[in-house]
Coordinates of C-alpha atoms in Angstrom, one line a residue:
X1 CA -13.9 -8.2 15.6
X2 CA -15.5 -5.8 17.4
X3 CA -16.5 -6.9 21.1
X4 CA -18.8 -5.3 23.3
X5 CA -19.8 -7.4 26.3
X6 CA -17.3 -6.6 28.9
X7 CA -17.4 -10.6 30.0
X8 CA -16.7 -11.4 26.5
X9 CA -13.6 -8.9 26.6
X10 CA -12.4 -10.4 29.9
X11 CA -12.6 -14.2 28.4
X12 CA -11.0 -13.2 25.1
X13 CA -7.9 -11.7 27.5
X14 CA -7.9 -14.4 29.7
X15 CA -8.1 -16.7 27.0
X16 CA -5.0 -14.5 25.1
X17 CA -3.0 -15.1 28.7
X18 CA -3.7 -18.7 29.0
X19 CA -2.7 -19.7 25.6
X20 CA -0.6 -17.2 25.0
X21 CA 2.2 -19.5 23.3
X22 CA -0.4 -20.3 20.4
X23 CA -0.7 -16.6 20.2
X24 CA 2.7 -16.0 20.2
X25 CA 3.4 -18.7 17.8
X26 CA 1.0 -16.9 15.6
X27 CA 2.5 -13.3 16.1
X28 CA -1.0 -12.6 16.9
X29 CA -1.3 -9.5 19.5
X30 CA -4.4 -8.0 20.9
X31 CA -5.8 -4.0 19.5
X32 CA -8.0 -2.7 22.3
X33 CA -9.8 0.5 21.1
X34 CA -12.3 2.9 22.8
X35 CA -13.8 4.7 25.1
X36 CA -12.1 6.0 28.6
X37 CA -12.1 3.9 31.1
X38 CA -13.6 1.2 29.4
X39 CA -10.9 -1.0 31.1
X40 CA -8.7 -1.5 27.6
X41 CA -5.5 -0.6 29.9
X42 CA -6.9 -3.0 32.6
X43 CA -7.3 -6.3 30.3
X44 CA -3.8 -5.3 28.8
X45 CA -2.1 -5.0 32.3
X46 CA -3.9 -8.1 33.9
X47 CA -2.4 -10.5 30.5
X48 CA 1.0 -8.4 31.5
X49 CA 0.6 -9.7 35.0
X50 CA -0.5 -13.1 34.2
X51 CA 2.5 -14.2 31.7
X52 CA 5.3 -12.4 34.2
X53 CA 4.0 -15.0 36.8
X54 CA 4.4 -17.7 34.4
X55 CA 7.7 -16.3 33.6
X56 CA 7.2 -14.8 30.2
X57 CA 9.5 -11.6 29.0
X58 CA 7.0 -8.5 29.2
X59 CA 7.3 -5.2 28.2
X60 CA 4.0 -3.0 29.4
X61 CA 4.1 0.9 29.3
X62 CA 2.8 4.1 28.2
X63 CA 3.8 5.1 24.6
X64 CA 4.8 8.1 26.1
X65 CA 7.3 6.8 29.1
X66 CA 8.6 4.4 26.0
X67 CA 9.0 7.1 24.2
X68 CA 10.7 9.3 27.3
X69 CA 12.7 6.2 27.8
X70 CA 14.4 6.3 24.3
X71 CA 15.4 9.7 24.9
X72 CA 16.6 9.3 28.1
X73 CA 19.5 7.0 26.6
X74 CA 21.2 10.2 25.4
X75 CA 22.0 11.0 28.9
X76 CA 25.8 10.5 29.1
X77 CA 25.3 9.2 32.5
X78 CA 23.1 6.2 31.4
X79 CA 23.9 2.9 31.5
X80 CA 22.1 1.2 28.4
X81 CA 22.2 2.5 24.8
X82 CA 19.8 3.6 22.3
X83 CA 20.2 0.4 20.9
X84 CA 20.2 -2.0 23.8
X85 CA 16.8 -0.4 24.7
X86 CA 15.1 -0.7 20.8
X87 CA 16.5 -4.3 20.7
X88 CA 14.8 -5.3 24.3
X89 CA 11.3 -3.5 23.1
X90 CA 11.8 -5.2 19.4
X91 CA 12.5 -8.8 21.0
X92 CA 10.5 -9.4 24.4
X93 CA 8.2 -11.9 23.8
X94 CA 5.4 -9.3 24.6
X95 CA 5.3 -5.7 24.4
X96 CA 2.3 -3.6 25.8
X97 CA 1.9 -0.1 24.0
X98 CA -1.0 1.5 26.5
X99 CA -2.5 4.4 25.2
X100 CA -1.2 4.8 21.7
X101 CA -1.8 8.0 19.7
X102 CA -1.3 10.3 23.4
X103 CA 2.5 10.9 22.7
X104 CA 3.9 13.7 21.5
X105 CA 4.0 12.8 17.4
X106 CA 7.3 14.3 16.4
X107 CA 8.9 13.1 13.1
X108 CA 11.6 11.3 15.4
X109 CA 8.6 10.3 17.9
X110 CA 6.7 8.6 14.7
X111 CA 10.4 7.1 13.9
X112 CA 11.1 5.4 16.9
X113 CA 7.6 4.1 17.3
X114 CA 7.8 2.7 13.3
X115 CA 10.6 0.9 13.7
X116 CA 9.7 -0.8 16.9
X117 CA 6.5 -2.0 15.7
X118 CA 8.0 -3.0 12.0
X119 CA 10.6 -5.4 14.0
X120 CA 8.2 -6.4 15.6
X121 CA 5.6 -6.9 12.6
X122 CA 8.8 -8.2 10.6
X123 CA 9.7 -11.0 13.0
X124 CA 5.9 -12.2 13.9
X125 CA 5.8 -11.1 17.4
X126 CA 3.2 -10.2 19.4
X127 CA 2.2 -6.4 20.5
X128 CA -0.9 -5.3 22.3
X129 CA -2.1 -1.8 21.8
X130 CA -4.5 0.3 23.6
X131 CA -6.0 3.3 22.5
X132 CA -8.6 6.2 22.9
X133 CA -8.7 6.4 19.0
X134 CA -10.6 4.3 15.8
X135 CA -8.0 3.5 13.2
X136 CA -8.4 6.7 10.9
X137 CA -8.4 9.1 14.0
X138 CA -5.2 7.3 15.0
X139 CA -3.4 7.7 11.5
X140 CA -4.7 11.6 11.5
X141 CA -3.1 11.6 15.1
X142 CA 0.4 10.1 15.0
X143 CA 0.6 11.9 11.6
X144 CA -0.4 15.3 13.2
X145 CA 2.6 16.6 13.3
X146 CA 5.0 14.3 11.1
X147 CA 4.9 11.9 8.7
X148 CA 0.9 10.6 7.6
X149 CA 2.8 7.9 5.0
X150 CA 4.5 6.5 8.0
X151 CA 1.8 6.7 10.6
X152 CA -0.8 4.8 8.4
X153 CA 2.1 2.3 7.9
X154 CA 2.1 1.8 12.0
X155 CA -1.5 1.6 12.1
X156 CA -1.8 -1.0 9.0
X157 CA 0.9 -3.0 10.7
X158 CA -0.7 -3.4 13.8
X159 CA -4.1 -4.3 12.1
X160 CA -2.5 -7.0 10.5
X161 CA -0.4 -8.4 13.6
X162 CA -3.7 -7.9 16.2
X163 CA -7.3 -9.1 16.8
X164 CA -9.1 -5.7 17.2
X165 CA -11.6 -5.4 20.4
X166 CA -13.4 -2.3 20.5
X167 CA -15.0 -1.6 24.2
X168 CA -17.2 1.2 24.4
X169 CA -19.6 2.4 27.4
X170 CA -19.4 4.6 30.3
X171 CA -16.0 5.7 31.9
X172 CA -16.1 3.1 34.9
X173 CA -13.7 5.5 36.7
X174 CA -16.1 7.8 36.9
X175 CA -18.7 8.5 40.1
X176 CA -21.9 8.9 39.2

């Protein structure tokens, strides 16, 4: 699906909020490429917003401070484990990944990100993605600097589990 009229975008996400139990149900998730400031992190955060209100379990952060967050559980002085932390991002009932493909890509980086996403892929539940990147740019970029077999697994995995909406145009956060 690729989407382009930026009303259309906002009724498809307000559409994914409203019935989101259908989509859950489904372990159907949302794959917004494109452009900066296109408002892909927007649409994500406002479904985010919408199902906390209404009570639903959501995870929404940057691939990187998921990423930081991991690592951070190998501070002695922390109070969840490594594995507390993988099972809350592999079981919420929603889990937001914004801008995919800007972390760091290490082997254990490419890991940790696999294994969330196969759980999640595994057990039918719904992820939404955002990302600067197309689908091959994003394999050639989680695979940079690790593992390309395992990055084009992440990638197939969340085309399977996702509608793709594409939103290109000008950077909205930009003055003109």
């Amino acid at each position: 699906l690729k989407v382009t009229d930026s009303k259309l975008e906002k009724f498809n996400a307000k559409a994914y909020a409203e019935h989101f139990q259908n989509f859950k149900e489904a372990g159907e998730g949302i794959y917004f490429s494109g452009t900066w400031g296109t408002g892909k992190t927007h649409l994500a955060v406002a479904i985010a917003l919408h199902l906390i209100n209404e009570g639903v379990p959501v995870i929404c952060m940057t691939s990187t401070a998921l990423l930081a967050e991991i690592r951070s559980t190998f501070d002695k002085n922390r109070h969840i484990s490594e594995y507390e932390l993988l099972k809350a991002y592999k079981e919420v009932d929603l889990l937001i990944i914004d801008d995919l493909g800007k972390e760091n890509c290490t082997d254990w980086a490419i890991a940790q990100l696999y294994d969330i996403i196969n759980d999640r892929y595994e057990n039918c539940l719904p992820t939404i993605i955002t990302t600067n990147f197309s689908n091959d740019d994003l394999v050639k970029r989680l695979g940079e600097k690790s593992n390309m077999d395992t990055a084009g697994s992440i990638v197939s995995r969340l085309h399977e589990m996702t509608m793709g909406i594409t939103m290109n145009g000008r950077d909205r956060r930009k003055i003109y």
